[in-house]
Tab-separated table of C-alpha atoms and ligand atoms in Angstrom:
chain	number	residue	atom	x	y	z
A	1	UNK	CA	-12.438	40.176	-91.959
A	2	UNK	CA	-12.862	42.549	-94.425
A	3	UNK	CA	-12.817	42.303	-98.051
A	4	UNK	CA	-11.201	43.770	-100.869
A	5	UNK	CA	-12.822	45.842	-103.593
A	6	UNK	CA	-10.768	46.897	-106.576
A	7	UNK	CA	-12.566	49.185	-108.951
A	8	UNK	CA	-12.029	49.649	-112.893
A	9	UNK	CA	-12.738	52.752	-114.075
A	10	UNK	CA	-12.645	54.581	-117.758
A	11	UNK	CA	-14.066	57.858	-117.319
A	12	UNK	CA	-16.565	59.730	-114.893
A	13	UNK	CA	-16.523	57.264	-112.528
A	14	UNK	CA	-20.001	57.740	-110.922
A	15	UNK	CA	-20.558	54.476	-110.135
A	16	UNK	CA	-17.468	54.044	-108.591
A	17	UNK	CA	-18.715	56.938	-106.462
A	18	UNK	CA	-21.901	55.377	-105.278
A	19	UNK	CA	-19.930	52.433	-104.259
A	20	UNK	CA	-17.759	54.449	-102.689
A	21	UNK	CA	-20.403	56.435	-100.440
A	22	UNK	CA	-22.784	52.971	-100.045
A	23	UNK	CA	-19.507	52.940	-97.146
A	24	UNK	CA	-20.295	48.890	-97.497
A	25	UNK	CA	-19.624	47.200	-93.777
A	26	UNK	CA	-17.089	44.961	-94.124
A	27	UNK	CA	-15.866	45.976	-97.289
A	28	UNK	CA	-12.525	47.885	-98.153
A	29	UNK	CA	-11.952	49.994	-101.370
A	30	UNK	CA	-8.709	48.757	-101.902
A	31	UNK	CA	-7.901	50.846	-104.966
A	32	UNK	CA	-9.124	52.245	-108.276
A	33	UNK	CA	-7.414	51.925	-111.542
A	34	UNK	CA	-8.043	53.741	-114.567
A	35	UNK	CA	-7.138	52.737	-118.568
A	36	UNK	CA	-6.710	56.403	-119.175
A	37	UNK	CA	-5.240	59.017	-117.302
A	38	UNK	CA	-7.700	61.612	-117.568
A	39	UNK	CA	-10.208	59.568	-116.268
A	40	UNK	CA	-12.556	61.777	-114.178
A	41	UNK	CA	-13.239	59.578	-111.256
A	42	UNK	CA	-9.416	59.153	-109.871
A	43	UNK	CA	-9.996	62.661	-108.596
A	44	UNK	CA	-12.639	61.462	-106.815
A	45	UNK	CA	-10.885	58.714	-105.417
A	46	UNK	CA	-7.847	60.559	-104.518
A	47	UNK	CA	-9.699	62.832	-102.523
A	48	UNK	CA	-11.252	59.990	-100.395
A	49	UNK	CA	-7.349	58.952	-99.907
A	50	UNK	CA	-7.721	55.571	-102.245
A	51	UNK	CA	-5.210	54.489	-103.895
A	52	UNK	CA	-4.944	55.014	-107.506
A	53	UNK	CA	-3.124	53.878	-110.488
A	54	UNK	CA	-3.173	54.531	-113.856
A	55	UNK	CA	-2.663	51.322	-116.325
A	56	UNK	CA	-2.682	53.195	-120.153
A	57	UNK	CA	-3.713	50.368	-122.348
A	58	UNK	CA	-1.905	52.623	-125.053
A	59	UNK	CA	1.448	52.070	-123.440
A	60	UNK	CA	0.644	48.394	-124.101
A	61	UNK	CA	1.572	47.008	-127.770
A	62	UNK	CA	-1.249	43.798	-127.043
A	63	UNK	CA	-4.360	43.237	-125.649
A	64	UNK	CA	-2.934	40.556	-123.772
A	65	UNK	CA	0.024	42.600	-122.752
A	66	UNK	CA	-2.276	45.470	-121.193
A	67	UNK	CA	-4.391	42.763	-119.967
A	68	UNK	CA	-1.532	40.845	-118.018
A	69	UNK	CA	-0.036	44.484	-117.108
A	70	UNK	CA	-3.713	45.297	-115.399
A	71	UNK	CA	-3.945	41.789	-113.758
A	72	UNK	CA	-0.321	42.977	-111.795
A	73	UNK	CA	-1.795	46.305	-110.901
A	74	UNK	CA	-4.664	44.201	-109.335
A	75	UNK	CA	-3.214	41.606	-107.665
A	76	UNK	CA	-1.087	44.127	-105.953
A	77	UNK	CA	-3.646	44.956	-103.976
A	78	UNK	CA	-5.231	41.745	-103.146
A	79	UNK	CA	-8.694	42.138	-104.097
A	80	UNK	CA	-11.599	39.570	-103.197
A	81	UNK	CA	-13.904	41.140	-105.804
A	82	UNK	CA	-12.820	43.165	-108.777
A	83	UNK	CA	-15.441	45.629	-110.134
A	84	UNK	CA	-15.698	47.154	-113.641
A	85	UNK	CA	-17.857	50.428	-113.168
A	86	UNK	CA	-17.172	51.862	-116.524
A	87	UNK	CA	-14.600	50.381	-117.643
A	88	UNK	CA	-14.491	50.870	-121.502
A	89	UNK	CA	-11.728	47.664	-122.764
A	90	UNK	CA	-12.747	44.536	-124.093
A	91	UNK	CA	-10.920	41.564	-122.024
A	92	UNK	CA	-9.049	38.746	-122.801
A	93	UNK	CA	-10.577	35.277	-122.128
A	94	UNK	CA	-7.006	34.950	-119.804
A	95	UNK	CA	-7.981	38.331	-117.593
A	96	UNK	CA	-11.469	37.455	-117.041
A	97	UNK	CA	-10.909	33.470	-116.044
A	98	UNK	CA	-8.051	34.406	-113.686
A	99	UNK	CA	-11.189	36.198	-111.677
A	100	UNK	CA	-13.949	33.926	-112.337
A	101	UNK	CA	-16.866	34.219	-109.372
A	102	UNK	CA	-14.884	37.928	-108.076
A	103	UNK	CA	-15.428	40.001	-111.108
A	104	UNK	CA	-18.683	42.258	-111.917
A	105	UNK	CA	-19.532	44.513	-114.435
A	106	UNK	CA	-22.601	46.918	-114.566
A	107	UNK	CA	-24.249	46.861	-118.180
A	108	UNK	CA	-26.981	49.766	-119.234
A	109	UNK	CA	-29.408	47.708	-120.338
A	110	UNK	CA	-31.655	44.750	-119.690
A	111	UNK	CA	-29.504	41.834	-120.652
A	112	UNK	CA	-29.541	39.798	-122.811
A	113	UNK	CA	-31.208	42.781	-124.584
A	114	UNK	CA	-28.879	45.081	-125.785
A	115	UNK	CA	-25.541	43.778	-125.085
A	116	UNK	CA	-22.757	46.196	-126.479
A	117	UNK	CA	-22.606	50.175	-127.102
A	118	UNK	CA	-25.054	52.947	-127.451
A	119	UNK	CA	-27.723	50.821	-125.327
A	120	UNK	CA	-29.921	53.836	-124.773
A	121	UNK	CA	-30.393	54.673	-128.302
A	122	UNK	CA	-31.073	51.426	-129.519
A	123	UNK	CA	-33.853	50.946	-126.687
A	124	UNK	CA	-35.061	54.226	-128.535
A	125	UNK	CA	-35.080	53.178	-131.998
A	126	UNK	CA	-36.413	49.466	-131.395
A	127	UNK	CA	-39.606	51.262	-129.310
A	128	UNK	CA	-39.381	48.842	-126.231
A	129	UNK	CA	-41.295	50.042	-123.119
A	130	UNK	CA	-39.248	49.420	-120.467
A	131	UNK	CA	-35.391	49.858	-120.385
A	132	UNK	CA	-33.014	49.393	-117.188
A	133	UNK	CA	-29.619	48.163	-116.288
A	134	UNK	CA	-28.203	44.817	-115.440
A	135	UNK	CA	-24.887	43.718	-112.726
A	136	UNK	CA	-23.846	40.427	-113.787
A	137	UNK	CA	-20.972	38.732	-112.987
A	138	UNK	CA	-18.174	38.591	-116.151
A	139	UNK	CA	-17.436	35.657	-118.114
A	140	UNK	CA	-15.527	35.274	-121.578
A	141	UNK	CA	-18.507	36.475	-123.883
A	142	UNK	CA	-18.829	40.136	-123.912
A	143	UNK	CA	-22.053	42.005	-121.721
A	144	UNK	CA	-22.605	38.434	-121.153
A	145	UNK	CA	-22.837	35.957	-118.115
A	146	UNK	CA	-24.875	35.225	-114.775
A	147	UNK	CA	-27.474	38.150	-113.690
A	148	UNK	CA	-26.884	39.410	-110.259
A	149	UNK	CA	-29.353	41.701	-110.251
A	150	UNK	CA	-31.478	44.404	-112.557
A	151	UNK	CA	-33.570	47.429	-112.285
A	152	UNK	CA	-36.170	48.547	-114.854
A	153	UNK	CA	-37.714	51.950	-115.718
A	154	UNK	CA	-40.058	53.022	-118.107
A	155	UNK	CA	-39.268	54.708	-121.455
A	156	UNK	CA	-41.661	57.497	-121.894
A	157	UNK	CA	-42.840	59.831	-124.396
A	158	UNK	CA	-40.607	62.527	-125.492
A	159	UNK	CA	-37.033	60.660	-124.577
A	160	UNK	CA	-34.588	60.999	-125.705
A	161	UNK	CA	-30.691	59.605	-125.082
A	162	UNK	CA	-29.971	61.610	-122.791
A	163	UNK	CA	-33.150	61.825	-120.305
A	164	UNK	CA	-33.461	57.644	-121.169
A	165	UNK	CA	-29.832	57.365	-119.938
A	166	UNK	CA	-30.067	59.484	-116.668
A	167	UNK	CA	-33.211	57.793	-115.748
A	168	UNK	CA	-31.051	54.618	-116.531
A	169	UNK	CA	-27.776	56.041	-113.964
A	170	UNK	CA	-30.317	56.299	-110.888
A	171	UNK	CA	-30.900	52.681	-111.117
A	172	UNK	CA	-27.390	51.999	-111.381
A	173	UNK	CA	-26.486	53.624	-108.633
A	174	UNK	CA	-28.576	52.115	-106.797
A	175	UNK	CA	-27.907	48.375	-107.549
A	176	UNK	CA	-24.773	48.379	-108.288
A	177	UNK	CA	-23.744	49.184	-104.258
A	178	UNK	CA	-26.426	46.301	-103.303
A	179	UNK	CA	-24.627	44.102	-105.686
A	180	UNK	CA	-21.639	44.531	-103.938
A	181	UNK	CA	-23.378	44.536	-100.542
A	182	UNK	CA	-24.544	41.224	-101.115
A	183	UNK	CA	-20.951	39.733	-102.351
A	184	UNK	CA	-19.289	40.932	-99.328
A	185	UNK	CA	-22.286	39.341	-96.918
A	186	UNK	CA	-21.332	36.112	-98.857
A	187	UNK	CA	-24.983	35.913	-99.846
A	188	UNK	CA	-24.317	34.758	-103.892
A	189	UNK	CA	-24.225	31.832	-105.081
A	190	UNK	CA	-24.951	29.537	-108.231
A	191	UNK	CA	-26.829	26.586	-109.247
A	192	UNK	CA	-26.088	23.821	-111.229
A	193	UNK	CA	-26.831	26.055	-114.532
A	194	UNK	CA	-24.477	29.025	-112.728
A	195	UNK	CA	-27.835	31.271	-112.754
A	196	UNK	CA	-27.108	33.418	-109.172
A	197	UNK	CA	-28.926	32.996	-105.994
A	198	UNK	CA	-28.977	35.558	-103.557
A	199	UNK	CA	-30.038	34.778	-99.953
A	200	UNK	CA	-31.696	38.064	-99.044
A	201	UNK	CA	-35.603	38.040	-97.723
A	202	UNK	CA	-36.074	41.398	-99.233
A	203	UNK	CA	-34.676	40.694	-102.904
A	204	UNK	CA	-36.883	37.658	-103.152
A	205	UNK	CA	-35.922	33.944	-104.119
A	206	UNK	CA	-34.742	35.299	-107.769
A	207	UNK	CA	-32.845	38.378	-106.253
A	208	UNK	CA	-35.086	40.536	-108.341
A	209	UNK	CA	-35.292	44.138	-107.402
A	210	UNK	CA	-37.972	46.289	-108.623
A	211	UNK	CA	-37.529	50.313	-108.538
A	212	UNK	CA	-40.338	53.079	-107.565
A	213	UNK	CA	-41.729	53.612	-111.261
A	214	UNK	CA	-40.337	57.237	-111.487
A	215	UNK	CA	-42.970	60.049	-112.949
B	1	GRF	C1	-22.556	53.381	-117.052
B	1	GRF	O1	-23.714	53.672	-117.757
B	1	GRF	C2	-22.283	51.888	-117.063
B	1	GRF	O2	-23.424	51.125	-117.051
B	1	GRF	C3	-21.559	51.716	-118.366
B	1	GRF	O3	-20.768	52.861	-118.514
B	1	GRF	C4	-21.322	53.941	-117.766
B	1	GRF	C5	-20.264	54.373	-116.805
B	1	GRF	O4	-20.629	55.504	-116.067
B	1	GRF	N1	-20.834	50.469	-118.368
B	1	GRF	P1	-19.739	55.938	-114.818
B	1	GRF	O5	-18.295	56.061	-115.332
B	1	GRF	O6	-19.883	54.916	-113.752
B	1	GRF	O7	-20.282	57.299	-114.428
């Protein structure tokens, strides 16, 4: 049986791409939805013949009345998992509860380090040595809850925002599709403190992942 994936998307979308392409067995892209219309990555969807649907959180006078419009949108389309790849709104405790265990986000940073915006400059201006990207399932507090899995690179002389947060992207797309993968194999799960197993010999017991150091 296959599964549902429902992506969230604010703006260029390239994660939602490299989900897209990963062309996960089992696994259906049952739509994309964008906050904002001009979002870059419903072209990109469109063009793969996914559905798409706009949900403007301006149209909405609440948080809680964009959040219940989104939920609709969602359920509409039946999803198993719900991924937020990019997706730029801050969600109710309501939204995020009604998809406890079936909603991820991708975070660009090394959680709990960094939670929040501008992650790449503040890796920059606090001088750590190694930076990365986290997938981690959502719960109420923001950039918060249990680690699926993360991918670190080094932060070398001479970076700057820019060159710190492309080195950052590769990574992401490149866990953020074995994230998924491993949802739709049914291979997470939690223990008693909800910290995430993943049965996969090649991740290792703690489902770390550890990139080629890059040059
Ligand atoms: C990524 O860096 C992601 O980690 C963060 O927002 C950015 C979205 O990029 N949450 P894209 O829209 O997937 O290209």
């Amino acid at each position: 049986m296959q599964k549902n994936i429902v992506i969230l998307i604010s703006g260029r979308g390239s994660n939602m791409e490299a989900i897209v392409a990963a062309a996960i067995p089992g696994a259906r892209i049952a739509g994309v939805i964008s906050n904002r219309p001009d979002a870059a990555g419903l072209g990109f969807a469109a063009e793969r013949g996914i559905p798409t649907r706009v949900v403007d959180h301006k149209a909405y006078p609440s948080r809680e009345a964009f959040d219940a419009a989104l939920a609709e949108a969602i359920d509409a389309l039946a999803p198993d998992l719900v991924v937020l790849a990019g997706f730029m709104r801050v969600l109710t405790d309501a939204f995020v509860s009604r998809y406890t265990g079936r909603l991820l986000n991708i975070h660009p940073s090394l959680l709990p380090s960094f939670p929040g915006l501008h992650t790449h400059r503040r890796a920059l201006e606090t001088g750590v040595r190694v930076h990365g990207t986290t997938v981690h399932f959502v719960t109420p507090t923001l950039d918060c809850g249990p680690i699926v899995v993360q991918a670190v690179v080094p932060v070398l002389p001479g970076d700057d925002e820019a060159t710190l947060a492309a080195r950052v992207l590769v990574q992401e797309h490149r866990i953020y599709p074995q994230a998924v993968r491993w949802f739709v194999e049914g291979r997470l799960s939690f223990d008693a403190e909800e910290r995430v197993r993943v049965r996969d010999e090649l991740a290792g017991p703690t489902g770390w992942t550890v990139p080629p150091v890059e040059a």
